[in-house]
mmCIF file of C-alpha atoms and ligand atoms in Angstrom:
data_model
loop_
_atom_site.group_PDB
_atom_site.id
_atom_site.type_symbol
_atom_site.label_atom_id
_atom_site.label_comp_id
_atom_site.label_asym_id
_atom_site.label_seq_id
_atom_site.Cartn_x
_atom_site.Cartn_y
_atom_site.Cartn_z
ATOM 1 C CA MET A 1 -7.712 5.857 -5.997
ATOM 2 C CA ASN A 2 -5.101 4.972 -9.130
ATOM 3 C CA ARG A 3 -4.288 1.971 -7.762
ATOM 4 C CA PHE A 4 -3.054 0.137 -11.670
ATOM 5 C CA GLU A 5 -1.796 3.654 -12.745
ATOM 6 C CA GLY A 6 0.995 2.482 -15.246
ATOM 7 C CA ARG A 7 -0.477 -1.370 -15.052
ATOM 8 C CA VAL A 8 -1.105 -4.065 -17.626
ATOM 9 C CA ALA A 9 -4.008 -6.428 -16.256
ATOM 10 C CA PHE A 10 -5.178 -9.399 -17.425
ATOM 11 C CA VAL A 11 -8.444 -10.372 -17.982
ATOM 12 C CA THR A 12 -10.567 -13.489 -18.239
ATOM 13 C CA GLY A 13 -14.287 -13.864 -18.849
ATOM 14 C CA ALA A 14 -14.139 -9.794 -19.306
ATOM 15 C CA ALA A 15 -17.228 -10.258 -21.746
ATOM 16 C CA HIS A 16 -20.232 -9.928 -19.033
ATOM 17 C CA GLY A 17 -21.302 -9.581 -15.274
ATOM 18 C CA ILE A 18 -18.773 -10.212 -12.822
ATOM 19 C CA GLY A 19 -15.344 -9.788 -15.713
ATOM 20 C CA ALA A 20 -16.238 -6.760 -17.201
ATOM 21 C CA ALA A 21 -16.962 -4.551 -13.096
ATOM 22 C CA VAL A 22 -13.516 -6.238 -13.235
ATOM 23 C CA VAL A 23 -12.639 -4.312 -16.304
ATOM 24 C CA ARG A 24 -14.405 -0.839 -15.181
ATOM 25 C CA ARG A 25 -12.888 -1.172 -11.924
ATOM 26 C CA LEU A 26 -9.273 -1.813 -13.216
ATOM 27 C CA SER A 27 -9.739 0.386 -15.808
ATOM 28 C CA ALA A 28 -11.116 2.999 -13.691
ATOM 29 C CA GLU A 29 -7.654 2.796 -11.190
ATOM 30 C CA GLY A 30 -4.900 3.235 -13.834
ATOM 31 C CA ALA A 31 -4.220 0.343 -15.940
ATOM 32 C CA ALA A 32 -4.424 -0.677 -19.241
ATOM 33 C CA VAL A 33 -6.499 -3.819 -19.530
ATOM 34 C CA VAL A 34 -6.487 -6.791 -22.107
ATOM 35 C CA LEU A 35 -10.119 -9.001 -22.058
ATOM 36 C CA ALA A 36 -9.950 -11.979 -22.894
ATOM 37 C CA ASP A 37 -12.977 -14.383 -23.663
ATOM 38 C CA VAL A 38 -14.731 -16.461 -26.271
ATOM 39 C CA ASP A 39 -17.196 -13.652 -26.659
ATOM 40 C CA THR A 40 -15.435 -10.711 -28.442
ATOM 41 C CA ALA A 41 -18.413 -8.853 -29.410
ATOM 42 C CA ALA A 42 -19.446 -8.697 -25.736
ATOM 43 C CA ALA A 43 -15.734 -7.687 -24.756
ATOM 44 C CA GLU A 44 -15.988 -5.017 -27.499
ATOM 45 C CA GLU A 45 -19.724 -3.499 -26.363
ATOM 46 C CA THR A 46 -17.606 -3.476 -22.459
ATOM 47 C CA VAL A 47 -14.702 -1.410 -23.970
ATOM 48 C CA ALA A 48 -16.899 0.315 -25.798
ATOM 49 C CA ALA A 49 -19.056 2.208 -22.150
ATOM 50 C CA LEU A 50 -15.278 2.987 -20.733
ATOM 51 C CA ALA A 51 -14.027 6.573 -20.098
ATOM 52 C CA THR A 52 -12.431 7.598 -23.191
ATOM 53 C CA VAL A 53 -8.621 6.874 -22.005
ATOM 54 C CA ALA A 54 -9.788 3.687 -20.770
ATOM 55 C CA ARG A 55 -10.626 2.904 -24.159
ATOM 56 C CA GLU A 56 -7.676 3.585 -26.319
ATOM 57 C CA ARG A 57 -5.682 1.907 -23.646
ATOM 58 C CA ALA A 58 -7.659 -2.072 -23.122
ATOM 59 C CA LEU A 59 -7.523 -4.575 -26.045
ATOM 60 C CA VAL A 60 -9.750 -7.574 -27.033
ATOM 61 C CA VAL A 61 -8.351 -11.037 -27.476
ATOM 62 C CA PRO A 62 -10.193 -14.446 -28.349
ATOM 63 C CA CYS A 63 -9.609 -16.483 -25.896
ATOM 64 C CA ASP A 64 -11.043 -20.045 -24.942
ATOM 65 C CA LEU A 65 -10.198 -21.423 -21.439
ATOM 66 C CA THR A 66 -10.357 -24.864 -22.073
ATOM 67 C CA ASP A 67 -7.749 -24.857 -25.052
ATOM 68 C CA ARG A 68 -4.309 -24.489 -24.121
ATOM 69 C CA ALA A 69 -3.231 -22.971 -27.717
ATOM 70 C CA SER A 70 -5.730 -20.317 -27.197
ATOM 71 C CA VAL A 71 -4.781 -19.141 -24.055
ATOM 72 C CA GLU A 72 -0.886 -19.231 -24.583
ATOM 73 C CA ALA A 73 -2.254 -16.929 -27.947
ATOM 74 C CA ALA A 74 -4.624 -14.756 -25.976
ATOM 75 C CA MET A 75 -1.485 -14.585 -23.177
ATOM 76 C CA GLU A 76 0.823 -13.468 -26.379
ATOM 77 C CA SER A 77 -1.644 -10.911 -28.050
ATOM 78 C CA ALA A 78 -1.089 -9.178 -24.438
ATOM 79 C CA VAL A 79 2.148 -9.006 -24.026
ATOM 80 C CA ALA A 80 3.252 -8.067 -27.571
ATOM 81 C CA ARG A 81 0.872 -5.028 -26.848
ATOM 82 C CA HIS A 82 2.418 -3.769 -22.847
ATOM 83 C CA GLY A 83 5.723 -4.978 -22.792
ATOM 84 C CA ARG A 84 4.503 -5.843 -19.422
ATOM 85 C CA LEU A 85 1.454 -7.680 -17.261
ATOM 86 C CA ASP A 86 1.399 -6.311 -13.840
ATOM 87 C CA ALA A 87 -1.773 -8.881 -13.074
ATOM 88 C CA VAL A 88 -4.126 -11.452 -14.287
ATOM 89 C CA VAL A 89 -7.254 -12.465 -12.767
ATOM 90 C CA ASN A 90 -9.543 -15.566 -13.547
ATOM 91 C CA VAL A 91 -12.750 -14.610 -14.203
ATOM 92 C CA ALA A 92 -14.082 -16.512 -16.620
ATOM 93 C CA GLY A 93 -15.963 -20.519 -15.969
ATOM 94 C CA GLY A 94 -19.180 -21.153 -14.255
ATOM 95 C CA ALA A 95 -21.713 -24.241 -13.769
ATOM 96 C CA LEU A 96 -22.344 -26.129 -16.475
ATOM 97 C CA PRO A 97 -25.394 -27.594 -16.699
ATOM 98 C CA HIS A 98 -25.821 -30.983 -16.170
ATOM 99 C CA PRO A 99 -26.691 -32.830 -13.658
ATOM 100 C CA ASP A 100 -24.917 -34.087 -10.795
ATOM 101 C CA GLN A 101 -23.261 -37.500 -11.062
ATOM 102 C CA LEU A 102 -25.276 -38.669 -8.364
ATOM 103 C CA ASP A 103 -27.765 -37.896 -10.791
ATOM 104 C CA GLY A 104 -26.709 -38.927 -14.041
ATOM 105 C CA GLY A 105 -24.490 -37.109 -14.401
ATOM 106 C CA THR A 106 -21.657 -38.349 -17.048
ATOM 107 C CA ASP A 107 -17.979 -38.947 -16.823
ATOM 108 C CA ASP A 108 -17.722 -36.465 -19.048
ATOM 109 C CA ASP A 109 -20.113 -33.371 -17.330
ATOM 110 C CA TRP A 110 -17.704 -34.115 -15.325
ATOM 111 C CA ALA A 111 -14.162 -33.754 -16.938
ATOM 112 C CA ALA A 112 -15.802 -30.184 -18.593
ATOM 113 C CA THR A 113 -16.872 -28.420 -15.282
ATOM 114 C CA VAL A 114 -13.585 -29.585 -13.858
ATOM 115 C CA ASP A 115 -11.878 -28.815 -17.113
ATOM 116 C CA LEU A 116 -13.041 -25.091 -17.563
ATOM 117 C CA ASN A 117 -13.283 -24.645 -13.442
ATOM 118 C CA LEU A 118 -9.912 -25.597 -12.559
ATOM 119 C CA ALA A 119 -7.762 -26.606 -15.326
ATOM 120 C CA GLY A 120 -8.595 -23.043 -17.058
ATOM 121 C CA PRO A 121 -7.372 -20.988 -14.635
ATOM 122 C CA ALA A 122 -4.609 -23.523 -14.288
ATOM 123 C CA ARG A 123 -3.963 -22.480 -17.970
ATOM 124 C CA VAL A 124 -3.986 -19.090 -17.935
ATOM 125 C CA VAL A 125 -1.520 -19.275 -14.460
ATOM 126 C CA ARG A 126 0.790 -21.109 -16.658
ATOM 127 C CA ALA A 127 0.715 -19.052 -19.224
ATOM 128 C CA ALA A 128 1.056 -15.587 -17.707
ATOM 129 C CA ALA A 129 3.451 -17.135 -14.733
ATOM 130 C CA PRO A 130 6.894 -15.798 -17.357
ATOM 131 C CA HIS A 131 5.597 -12.827 -17.706
ATOM 132 C CA LEU A 132 4.075 -11.806 -14.302
ATOM 133 C CA ALA A 133 6.560 -8.422 -12.696
ATOM 134 C CA ARG A 134 8.983 -10.000 -10.713
ATOM 135 C CA PRO A 135 8.155 -8.569 -7.914
ATOM 136 C CA GLY A 136 4.719 -7.208 -7.606
ATOM 137 C CA GLY A 137 3.005 -9.851 -9.936
ATOM 138 C CA ALA A 138 -0.334 -10.445 -8.746
ATOM 139 C CA VAL A 139 -2.956 -12.966 -10.166
ATOM 140 C CA VAL A 140 -6.160 -13.469 -8.640
ATOM 141 C CA LEU A 141 -8.541 -16.544 -9.109
ATOM 142 C CA VAL A 142 -12.870 -15.822 -8.949
ATOM 143 C CA GLY A 143 -14.253 -19.263 -6.728
ATOM 144 C CA SER A 144 -16.648 -19.438 -5.356
ATOM 145 C CA VAL A 145 -18.851 -19.800 -1.722
ATOM 146 C CA ASN A 146 -19.688 -23.038 -3.412
ATOM 147 C CA GLY A 147 -15.873 -24.343 -3.115
ATOM 148 C CA LEU A 148 -16.201 -23.354 0.932
ATOM 149 C CA ALA A 149 -20.090 -25.445 1.488
ATOM 150 C CA ALA A 150 -22.272 -27.332 0.426
ATOM 151 C CA PHE A 151 -24.330 -24.602 -1.815
ATOM 152 C CA GLY A 152 -25.055 -27.861 -4.221
ATOM 153 C CA GLY A 153 -22.784 -28.089 -8.488
ATOM 154 C CA ASP A 154 -20.853 -31.518 -7.752
ATOM 155 C CA ALA A 155 -18.330 -31.208 -9.786
ATOM 156 C CA TYR A 156 -18.771 -26.736 -9.800
ATOM 157 C CA SER A 157 -18.285 -26.717 -6.182
ATOM 158 C CA ALA A 158 -15.342 -29.450 -6.779
ATOM 159 C CA ALA A 159 -13.634 -27.534 -9.357
ATOM 160 C CA LYS A 160 -13.516 -24.074 -7.336
ATOM 161 C CA ALA A 161 -12.246 -26.038 -4.089
ATOM 162 C CA GLY A 162 -9.820 -27.003 -6.138
ATOM 163 C CA LEU A 163 -8.608 -23.178 -7.019
ATOM 164 C CA VAL A 164 -7.874 -23.011 -2.675
ATOM 165 C CA VAL A 165 -5.478 -25.522 -2.952
ATOM 166 C CA LEU A 166 -3.913 -24.626 -6.264
ATOM 167 C CA ALA A 167 -3.776 -20.666 -5.189
ATOM 168 C CA LYS A 168 -1.972 -21.900 -2.096
ATOM 169 C CA ASN A 169 0.432 -24.203 -4.410
ATOM 170 C CA LEU A 170 1.137 -21.279 -6.550
ATOM 171 C CA ALA A 171 1.879 -18.713 -4.496
ATOM 172 C CA VAL A 172 4.845 -21.048 -2.424
ATOM 173 C CA ARG A 173 6.284 -21.399 -6.205
ATOM 174 C CA LEU A 174 5.528 -17.985 -7.316
ATOM 175 C CA GLY A 175 6.173 -15.704 -3.652
ATOM 176 C CA ARG A 176 10.382 -16.077 -4.025
ATOM 177 C CA ASP A 177 10.024 -14.160 -7.094
ATOM 178 C CA GLY A 178 7.457 -12.033 -5.321
ATOM 179 C CA VAL A 179 4.214 -12.903 -7.661
ATOM 180 C CA ARG A 180 1.272 -13.419 -5.427
ATOM 181 C CA VAL A 181 -1.478 -15.965 -5.963
ATOM 182 C CA ASN A 182 -4.904 -15.108 -4.276
ATOM 183 C CA VAL A 183 -8.772 -16.292 -4.762
ATOM 184 C CA VAL A 184 -11.887 -14.029 -4.207
ATOM 185 C CA ALA A 185 -15.183 -16.213 -3.479
ATOM 186 C CA PRO A 186 -17.937 -14.993 -3.637
ATOM 187 C CA GLY A 187 -21.547 -16.123 -3.184
ATOM 188 C CA THR A 188 -24.593 -15.257 -5.283
ATOM 189 C CA VAL A 189 -23.704 -12.228 -7.631
ATOM 190 C CA ARG A 190 -26.685 -11.241 -9.515
ATOM 191 C CA THR A 191 -25.193 -11.561 -13.248
ATOM 192 C CA ARG A 192 -26.733 -13.342 -16.294
ATOM 193 C CA VAL A 193 -26.232 -16.745 -14.877
ATOM 194 C CA TRP A 194 -29.653 -16.239 -12.477
ATOM 195 C CA ASP A 195 -31.605 -15.211 -15.733
ATOM 196 C CA ASP A 196 -33.299 -18.489 -16.111
ATOM 197 C CA GLN A 197 -34.137 -19.523 -12.859
ATOM 198 C CA GLY A 198 -35.813 -16.355 -11.678
ATOM 199 C CA GLY A 199 -33.173 -13.567 -11.365
ATOM 200 C CA PRO A 200 -30.672 -14.097 -7.800
ATOM 201 C CA ASP A 201 -33.150 -11.857 -5.205
ATOM 202 C CA ARG A 202 -35.020 -14.732 -3.854
ATOM 203 C CA LEU A 203 -31.965 -16.372 -2.466
ATOM 204 C CA ALA A 204 -31.394 -12.212 -0.095
ATOM 205 C CA PRO A 205 -32.893 -13.943 3.026
ATOM 206 C CA MET A 206 -29.589 -16.683 3.162
ATOM 207 C CA TYR A 207 -28.082 -13.033 3.759
ATOM 208 C CA PRO A 208 -27.264 -11.536 6.886
ATOM 209 C CA LEU A 209 -26.685 -8.465 4.831
ATOM 210 C CA GLY A 210 -30.281 -8.983 3.103
ATOM 211 C CA ARG A 211 -29.276 -8.502 0.150
ATOM 212 C CA VAL A 212 -27.542 -10.537 -2.871
ATOM 213 C CA GLY A 213 -24.045 -9.571 -3.909
ATOM 214 C CA GLU A 214 -23.829 -6.841 -7.343
ATOM 215 C CA PRO A 215 -20.883 -7.752 -9.449
ATOM 216 C CA GLU A 216 -18.919 -4.554 -8.320
ATOM 217 C CA ASP A 217 -18.954 -5.993 -4.990
ATOM 218 C CA ILE A 218 -16.768 -8.999 -6.076
ATOM 219 C CA ALA A 219 -14.650 -6.267 -8.142
ATOM 220 C CA ALA A 220 -13.940 -4.322 -5.292
ATOM 221 C CA ALA A 221 -12.680 -7.426 -3.756
ATOM 222 C CA VAL A 222 -10.284 -8.193 -6.481
ATOM 223 C CA ALA A 223 -8.828 -4.929 -6.929
ATOM 224 C CA PHE A 224 -7.793 -5.009 -3.452
ATOM 225 C CA LEU A 225 -6.141 -8.059 -4.187
ATOM 226 C CA ALA A 226 -4.276 -7.652 -7.283
ATOM 227 C CA SER A 227 -3.004 -4.115 -5.647
ATOM 228 C CA ASP A 228 0.112 -3.774 -3.838
ATOM 229 C CA ASP A 229 -2.405 -2.647 -0.753
ATOM 230 C CA ALA A 230 -2.125 -6.328 -0.199
ATOM 231 C CA THR A 231 1.435 -6.453 -0.964
ATOM 232 C CA TRP A 232 1.855 -9.353 1.762
ATOM 233 C CA ILE A 233 -1.575 -11.680 1.119
ATOM 234 C CA THR A 234 -0.691 -14.366 -0.876
ATOM 235 C CA GLY A 235 -2.420 -18.226 -0.663
ATOM 236 C CA VAL A 236 -5.453 -16.946 0.566
ATOM 237 C CA THR A 237 -8.948 -17.853 -0.642
ATOM 238 C CA LEU A 238 -11.588 -14.004 0.493
ATOM 239 C CA PRO A 239 -14.878 -15.039 1.051
ATOM 240 C CA VAL A 240 -16.954 -11.781 -0.478
ATOM 241 C CA GLU A 241 -20.587 -13.230 0.169
ATOM 242 C CA GLY A 242 -22.633 -11.223 2.830
ATOM 243 C CA GLY A 243 -21.956 -13.425 5.609
ATOM 244 C CA VAL A 244 -23.668 -16.541 4.677
ATOM 245 C CA LEU A 245 -20.759 -18.057 5.308
ATOM 246 C CA ALA A 246 -21.523 -16.998 8.732
ATOM 247 C CA GLY A 247 -24.000 -19.650 9.201
ATOM 248 C CA PRO A 248 -28.014 -20.664 9.114
ATOM 249 C CA LEU A 249 -28.578 -18.258 11.920
ATOM 250 C CA ALA A 250 -29.702 -15.523 9.304
ATOM 251 C CA ALA A 251 -32.224 -17.650 6.831
ATOM 252 C CA PHE A 252 -33.158 -19.192 9.683
ATOM 253 C CA ALA A 253 -34.659 -16.225 11.013
ATOM 254 C CA ARG A 254 -35.409 -14.823 8.160
ATOM 255 C CA LEU A 255 -37.678 -17.306 7.459
ATOM 256 C CA ALA A 256 -39.578 -18.336 10.230
ATOM 257 C CA ASP A 257 -39.356 -14.272 10.747
ATOM 258 C CA GLY A 258 -38.421 -14.411 13.326
ATOM 259 C CA PRO A 259 -35.944 -12.781 16.331
ATOM 260 C CA GLU A 260 -32.322 -12.844 14.797
ATOM 261 C CA ARG A 261 -31.140 -15.214 18.252
ATOM 262 C CA SER A 262 -33.710 -17.664 17.018
ATOM 263 C CA GLY A 263 -32.081 -21.150 16.679
ATOM 264 C CA ILE A 264 -32.912 -24.821 16.679
ATOM 265 C CA SER A 265 -31.123 -26.113 19.252
HETATM 266 N N1 NAD B 301 -22.563 -15.383 -10.328
HETATM 267 C C1 NAD B 301 -22.654 -15.669 -9.110
HETATM 268 O O1 NAD B 301 -23.800 -15.396 -8.540
HETATM 269 C C2 NAD B 301 -21.079 -16.342 -8.987
HETATM 270 C C3 NAD B 301 -21.704 -16.781 -8.148
HETATM 271 C C4 NAD B 301 -19.815 -17.109 -7.799
HETATM 272 C C5 NAD B 301 -19.103 -17.170 -8.644
HETATM 273 N N2 NAD B 301 -19.437 -17.302 -9.161
HETATM 274 C C6 NAD B 301 -17.908 -16.939 -10.495
HETATM 275 O O2 NAD B 301 -17.766 -16.343 -10.928
HETATM 276 C C7 NAD B 301 -17.509 -16.460 -12.713
HETATM 277 C C8 NAD B 301 -18.199 -15.085 -13.488
HETATM 278 O O3 NAD B 301 -19.614 -15.630 -13.229
HETATM 279 P P1 NAD B 301 -20.509 -15.076 -13.680
HETATM 280 O O4 NAD B 301 -21.816 -15.019 -13.097
HETATM 281 O O5 NAD B 301 -19.650 -12.907 -13.917
HETATM 282 O O6 NAD B 301 -21.129 -14.945 -15.621
HETATM 283 P P2 NAD B 301 -21.565 -14.596 -16.962
HETATM 284 O O7 NAD B 301 -21.711 -15.667 -17.508
HETATM 285 O O8 NAD B 301 -21.902 -13.516 -16.738
HETATM 286 O O9 NAD B 301 -19.864 -14.389 -17.369
HETATM 287 C C9 NAD B 301 -19.081 -15.642 -17.222
HETATM 288 C C10 NAD B 301 -17.732 -14.964 -18.437
HETATM 289 O O10 NAD B 301 -17.104 -16.142 -19.099
HETATM 290 C C11 NAD B 301 -16.880 -15.999 -20.514
HETATM 291 N N3 NAD B 301 -16.246 -17.659 -20.599
HETATM 292 C C12 NAD B 301 -17.085 -19.113 -20.372
HETATM 293 N N4 NAD B 301 -16.244 -19.699 -21.354
HETATM 294 C C13 NAD B 301 -15.695 -19.072 -21.153
HETATM 295 C C14 NAD B 301 -14.239 -19.670 -21.952
HETATM 296 N N5 NAD B 301 -14.289 -21.402 -21.934
HETATM 297 N N6 NAD B 301 -12.859 -19.111 -21.690
HETATM 298 C C15 NAD B 301 -13.283 -17.918 -22.102
HETATM 299 N N7 NAD B 301 -14.047 -17.546 -21.693
HETATM 300 C C16 NAD B 301 -14.936 -17.982 -20.980
HETATM 301 C C17 NAD B 301 -18.515 -15.462 -20.703
HETATM 302 O O11 NAD B 301 -18.304 -15.234 -21.761
HETATM 303 C C18 NAD B 301 -18.472 -14.564 -19.521
HETATM 304 O O12 NAD B 301 -18.026 -12.826 -20.159
HETATM 305 C C19 NAD B 301 -17.685 -17.631 -12.674
HETATM 306 O O13 NAD B 301 -15.878 -18.003 -12.767
HETATM 307 C C20 NAD B 301 -18.538 -18.005 -12.128
HETATM 308 O O14 NAD B 301 -18.133 -19.488 -11.331
HETATM 309 C C21 NAD B 301 -20.462 -16.088 -9.921
#
């Protein structure tokens, strides 16, 4: 597929994990990708691993989601290089290592997590909006199943939940210009964030499909929503989560080593 031939995509959090997979996917489908990240050295490594044509089209820009001037400068660099902007994918974010409010987390902890995971993506869209193709521009925000049900982490989950309604409001505001805004909400994905917790696979029994996600699973959904295949889809949150939101039966059956029809009622 070459759904992004001739198009420009701006991807935050592009240096590692899910963001790097989004870069690989959009590049493979023809996009010129701008990699925006605080970790520019790792972003350069992501670029170095791309095929030659994609590598020559790629641009790494420093970008800190928590700093409005940094986000705006990154966007200006992207537009200055390519003269157009078709897709914006906000992947940067993540849980910060602080306790929940009820366990002693401070107001500053809460503010930092919400700033990174909710205000940050809003900053990215604000900076991108004047430049996005009209019609045809697309924004995809990476949320989390934590924003859709209780999986722990109060500030992180509340911030990710905020993206759901942020996207609806932005979809209405930008829809009249033919710009779409959607959210992809991943379940557990195999990235470095699980390294200090013994890896993600111990969570696989919760998943009806029997495994955790790979970054490429999320990148495929992001590419769909950013492409013209989703041209009449806006304001939605697409869970990409191996069925974990279907309910607790998979975990119950596997943990109890019982038949999948087992229940507790
Ligand atoms: N891995 C999972 O299980 C999982 C599940 C659900 C949602 N998510 C979400 O997916 C996104 C990516 O997660 P990941 O697992 O790939 O993490 P990761 O740590 O591998 O990648 C995050 C990227 O964001 C960048 N980044 C961090 N802070 C930044 C900032 N202030 N400004 C700009 N860039 C910044 C990092 O340098 C890194 O490249 C996050 O928003 C996360 O909340 C991850």
